[in-house]
Coordinates of C-alpha atoms in Angstrom, one line a residue:
X1121 CA -6.3 -22.5 -0.6
X1122 CA -5.2 -19.0 -1.6
X1123 CA -2.7 -19.3 -4.4
X1124 CA 0.6 -17.1 -3.3
X1125 CA 1.7 -14.6 -6.0
X1126 CA 4.9 -15.6 -7.5
X1127 CA 6.5 -12.2 -6.4
X1128 CA 6.2 -12.8 -2.8
X1129 CA 8.2 -16.1 -3.0
X1130 CA 11.3 -13.8 -2.7
X1131 CA 9.9 -12.3 0.6
X1132 CA 9.8 -16.2 2.1
X1133 CA 6.3 -17.2 1.5
X1134 CA 6.4 -20.8 -0.1
X1135 CA 3.6 -22.1 -2.5
X1136 CA 3.3 -25.9 -2.8
X1137 CA 4.3 -28.9 -3.3
X1138 CA 5.2 -30.0 0.3
X1139 CA 4.9 -28.5 3.7
X1140 CA 6.3 -29.4 7.1
X1141 CA 2.8 -30.5 8.7
X1142 CA 3.6 -34.2 7.1
X1143 CA 5.8 -34.3 10.1
X1144 CA 5.5 -31.4 12.6
X1145 CA 3.0 -28.8 14.3
X1146 CA 3.8 -25.3 13.9
X1147 CA 5.9 -25.9 17.0
X1148 CA 5.1 -22.9 19.1
X1149 CA 6.4 -24.3 22.2
X1150 CA 9.8 -24.6 20.5
X1151 CA 9.9 -21.4 18.3
X1152 CA 9.2 -19.4 21.8
X1153 CA 12.4 -21.8 23.7
X1154 CA 14.7 -20.8 20.1
X1155 CA 13.8 -17.1 20.3
X1156 CA 14.2 -16.8 23.8
X1157 CA 17.9 -18.5 23.7
X1158 CA 18.8 -15.9 20.9
X1159 CA 18.8 -11.9 20.5
X1160 CA 16.6 -10.3 17.7
X1161 CA 19.8 -9.6 15.3
X1162 CA 20.7 -13.2 15.5
X1163 CA 21.9 -14.9 12.2
X1164 CA 20.8 -18.1 11.2
X1165 CA 24.3 -19.9 12.5
X1166 CA 23.3 -18.3 16.1
X1167 CA 19.9 -20.0 16.0
X1168 CA 21.6 -23.4 14.4
X1169 CA 24.0 -23.2 17.2
X1170 CA 21.6 -22.5 19.9
X1171 CA 19.6 -25.5 18.9
X1172 CA 22.6 -27.9 17.8
X1173 CA 25.2 -27.4 20.3
X1174 CA 23.5 -25.6 23.2
X1175 CA 20.5 -27.4 23.3
X1176 CA 17.9 -24.8 23.9
X1177 CA 15.0 -26.7 22.9
X1178 CA 16.0 -30.0 25.3
X1179 CA 16.0 -32.7 22.9
X1180 CA 17.2 -35.9 24.3
X1181 CA 19.5 -36.8 20.5
X1182 CA 21.3 -34.9 18.2
X1183 CA 19.1 -36.5 15.7
X1184 CA 16.0 -35.1 17.0
X1185 CA 17.7 -31.5 17.1
X1186 CA 19.0 -31.7 13.7
X1187 CA 15.1 -32.5 12.6
X1188 CA 13.6 -29.8 15.0
X1189 CA 16.1 -27.4 13.2
X1190 CA 15.4 -28.4 9.9
X1191 CA 11.5 -28.1 10.5
X1192 CA 11.5 -24.7 12.5
X1193 CA 14.0 -23.3 9.2
X1194 CA 11.2 -24.7 7.0
X1195 CA 8.4 -23.2 9.0
X1196 CA 9.9 -19.7 9.8
X1197 CA 13.1 -19.4 7.8
X1198 CA 15.3 -18.4 10.8
X1199 CA 17.1 -15.7 8.9
X1200 CA 17.0 -12.2 8.8
X1201 CA 17.5 -12.3 5.1
X1202 CA 13.9 -13.4 4.9
X1203 CA 12.0 -10.6 5.1
X1204 CA 8.7 -12.6 7.1
X1205 CA 10.9 -13.9 9.1
X1206 CA 12.6 -11.0 10.0
X1207 CA 9.7 -8.6 10.5
X1208 CA 8.3 -11.6 13.2
X1209 CA 11.2 -11.4 15.2
X1210 CA 11.0 -7.7 15.2
X1211 CA 7.3 -7.7 16.5
X1212 CA 8.1 -11.3 19.0
X1213 CA 9.0 -9.1 21.8
X1214 CA 6.5 -6.3 21.7
X1215 CA 3.8 -8.3 23.0
X1216 CA 3.4 -12.2 23.9
X1217 CA 0.1 -12.5 24.0
X1218 CA 0.5 -11.8 20.2
X1219 CA 3.2 -14.5 19.7
X1220 CA 0.6 -17.2 19.1
X1221 CA -0.7 -15.5 16.1
X1222 CA 2.6 -14.3 14.7
X1223 CA 3.4 -17.9 14.6
X1224 CA 0.6 -18.7 13.2
X1225 CA 0.8 -16.0 10.0
X1226 CA 4.3 -16.7 9.2
X1227 CA 3.6 -20.9 9.3
X1228 CA 0.7 -20.5 6.9
X1229 CA 2.8 -18.2 4.6
X1230 CA 5.8 -21.0 4.5
X1231 CA 3.8 -24.4 4.9
X1232 CA 0.7 -24.6 2.0
X1233 CA -0.3 -28.0 4.1
X1234 CA -1.2 -25.6 7.0
X1235 CA -2.4 -23.1 4.8
X1236 CA -4.9 -25.5 3.1
X1237 CA -6.6 -26.5 5.9
X1238 CA -7.2 -22.9 6.8
X1239 CA -10.6 -22.3 5.3
X1240 CA -12.1 -25.6 7.2
X1241 CA -11.6 -23.9 10.2
X1242 CA -12.2 -20.2 9.3
X1243 CA -16.1 -21.7 7.9
X1244 CA -16.4 -22.9 11.2
X1245 CA -19.0 -21.1 13.7
X1246 CA -17.8 -20.7 17.5
X1247 CA -18.0 -23.7 19.3
X1248 CA -18.6 -26.1 16.5
X1249 CA -16.3 -29.1 16.1
X1250 CA -13.6 -28.9 13.9
X1251 CA -11.7 -32.5 13.6
X1252 CA -8.7 -33.9 12.9
X1253 CA -10.4 -36.0 9.8
X1254 CA -12.5 -32.3 8.6
X1255 CA -8.5 -30.8 8.2
X1256 CA -6.6 -34.0 6.5
X1257 CA -9.9 -33.8 3.8
X1258 CA -9.6 -30.3 3.2
X1259 CA -6.0 -31.0 2.4
X1260 CA -7.0 -34.1 0.3
X1261 CA -8.9 -31.5 -1.5
X1262 CA -6.3 -28.8 -2.4
X1263 CA -3.7 -31.6 -3.0
X1264 CA -5.7 -34.3 -5.0
X1265 CA -3.8 -38.2 -4.9
X1266 CA -0.9 -36.6 -3.5
X1267 CA -0.7 -38.1 -0.5
X1268 CA -2.1 -41.7 0.6
X1269 CA -4.3 -41.8 3.5
X1270 CA -1.9 -42.4 6.4
X1271 CA 0.2 -38.8 5.4
X1272 CA -3.5 -37.2 5.3
X1273 CA -4.4 -38.5 8.8
X1274 CA -1.4 -37.5 10.0
X1275 CA -1.4 -33.8 8.0
X1276 CA -4.7 -33.7 9.8
X1277 CA -3.4 -34.5 13.0
X1278 CA -0.8 -32.1 13.0
X1279 CA -2.7 -29.3 11.4
X1280 CA -5.4 -29.7 14.4
X1281 CA -2.6 -29.5 17.0
X1282 CA -1.2 -25.7 15.3
X1283 CA -5.1 -24.4 14.7
X1284 CA -5.3 -25.3 18.9
X1285 CA -1.5 -23.5 19.4
X1286 CA -2.7 -20.4 17.5
X1287 CA -6.3 -20.2 19.4
X1288 CA -8.5 -21.2 16.7
X1289 CA -9.5 -24.2 18.1
X1290 CA -9.5 -25.2 21.7
X1291 CA -10.4 -28.5 23.7
X1292 CA -8.1 -31.4 24.1
X1293 CA -9.9 -34.8 22.5
X1294 CA -12.5 -33.3 20.7
X1295 CA -11.7 -29.4 19.3
X1296 CA -14.5 -27.0 18.7
X1297 CA -13.8 -23.6 16.8
X1298 CA -12.6 -20.6 18.8
X1299 CA -12.1 -16.9 18.0
X1300 CA -9.0 -15.3 18.4
X1301 CA -8.4 -11.9 19.3
X1302 CA -5.7 -9.9 17.9
X1303 CA -3.6 -6.8 18.9
X1304 CA -2.4 -4.1 17.1
X1305 CA 1.1 -6.1 16.7
X1306 CA -0.5 -9.0 14.8
X1307 CA -2.7 -6.9 12.6
X1308 CA 0.6 -4.6 11.4
X1309 CA 1.7 -8.2 10.7
X1310 CA -1.0 -9.7 8.5
X1311 CA -1.3 -6.3 6.8
X1312 CA 2.2 -6.7 6.0
X1313 CA 1.8 -10.1 4.7
X1314 CA -1.3 -8.9 2.9
X1315 CA 1.0 -5.8 1.2
X1316 CA 3.9 -8.3 0.0
X1317 CA 1.2 -10.3 -1.5
X1318 CA 0.4 -7.2 -3.4
X1319 CA -3.0 -6.4 -1.9
X1320 CA -3.1 -2.3 -1.4
X1321 CA -5.1 0.1 0.5
X1322 CA -8.7 -1.1 1.1
X1323 CA -7.9 -4.4 0.0
X1324 CA -5.1 -5.1 2.6
X1325 CA -8.2 -5.4 5.1
X1326 CA -10.1 -8.6 3.6
X1327 CA -7.2 -11.0 2.7
X1328 CA -6.3 -14.5 3.8
X1329 CA -4.2 -13.1 6.4
X1330 CA -6.5 -10.4 8.2
X1331 CA -9.6 -13.4 7.6
X1332 CA -7.3 -15.4 9.9
X1333 CA -7.5 -12.9 12.9
X1334 CA -11.2 -13.3 13.5
X1335 CA -11.9 -9.4 13.5
X1336 CA -14.4 -6.9 11.3
X1337 CA -12.9 -4.5 9.0
X1338 CA -13.4 -1.6 11.2
X1339 CA -11.6 -3.4 14.1
X1340 CA -9.1 -4.1 12.1
X1341 CA -8.6 -0.1 11.0
X1342 CA -8.6 0.2 14.9
X1343 CA -5.8 -2.0 15.2
X1344 CA -4.0 -0.3 12.2
X1345 CA -4.4 3.0 13.6
X1346 CA -2.6 1.9 17.2
X1347 CA 0.3 0.0 15.0
X1348 CA 1.1 3.1 13.3
X1349 CA 1.0 5.1 17.0
X1350 CA 3.7 2.6 18.0
X1351 CA 5.5 3.2 14.8
X1352 CA 5.3 -0.2 13.2
X1353 CA 3.2 1.1 9.9
X1354 CA 1.7 4.2 8.7
X1355 CA -1.8 4.6 8.4
X1356 CA -4.0 7.1 6.8
X1357 CA -7.5 6.9 6.1
X1358 CA -9.4 9.9 4.4
X1359 CA -13.4 8.8 3.4
X1360 CA -13.0 5.6 1.7
X1361 CA -9.7 6.0 0.9
X1362 CA -7.0 4.0 2.7
X1363 CA -3.2 4.4 2.8
X1364 CA -0.9 1.8 4.3
X1365 CA 2.9 1.6 4.0
X1366 CA 5.8 -0.2 6.3
X1367 CA 8.7 1.7 6.1
X1368 CA 10.1 0.5 9.3
X1369 CA 8.9 -3.7 8.7
X1370 CA 10.3 -3.2 5.2
X1371 CA 13.3 -1.7 5.8
X1372 CA 16.8 -2.9 4.1
X1373 CA 19.3 -4.6 6.7
X1374 CA 22.7 -3.2 7.1
X1375 CA 25.7 -5.4 6.5
X1376 CA 26.2 -6.8 10.0
X1377 CA 23.2 -6.5 11.4

């Protein structure tokens, strides 16, 4: 499991201990409902009201609404002052097909349990079986003696569901590895996460975050160039020298935005 630099925590990344996957998946369907119900400029109070008062997640009880709010905030931040959530929200409506991978990247940034299971998924070749037990064993290896077998089993099942939601796994019963296909929006977000974890230049194209995209370095450079044409980042490459900056996604929020 990648050890995130302490400086990254100020941008919304989370290091151990703990993680939402003890009780929930990455909640892609709920995140979609919530972001559809609130404008990109929404503050946390608006997300809270949409879930608790307007019941945009269609939950049956006040208790499940509150639990869902807590889990979604743990996974994504739900606050534009949290940089990695703000960047996700700014990119969310650009390409609906990118949403599952955007959510996956953010959830991995904020949930060490999901992040600790990623190595087992990424190591599998297309078509190879990846079980909930495999994922719980990966988590157990990263968090030695921290979770009992019952909790580890639940984490494994939740992680398997999350990796299915993201597209890295497929299948209802037995799950097998599937390669995802990232577009420019996803590439921009993955490169930003690497940048916030102190990678620069060509190293940006070989981080944990870009490995989640199942793309070669040349494919990632193509996506980065396309993202630069769309205004999500600034990309320059001359020979072996690569320069990437994120003026728009790293901009500071003005008061009231």
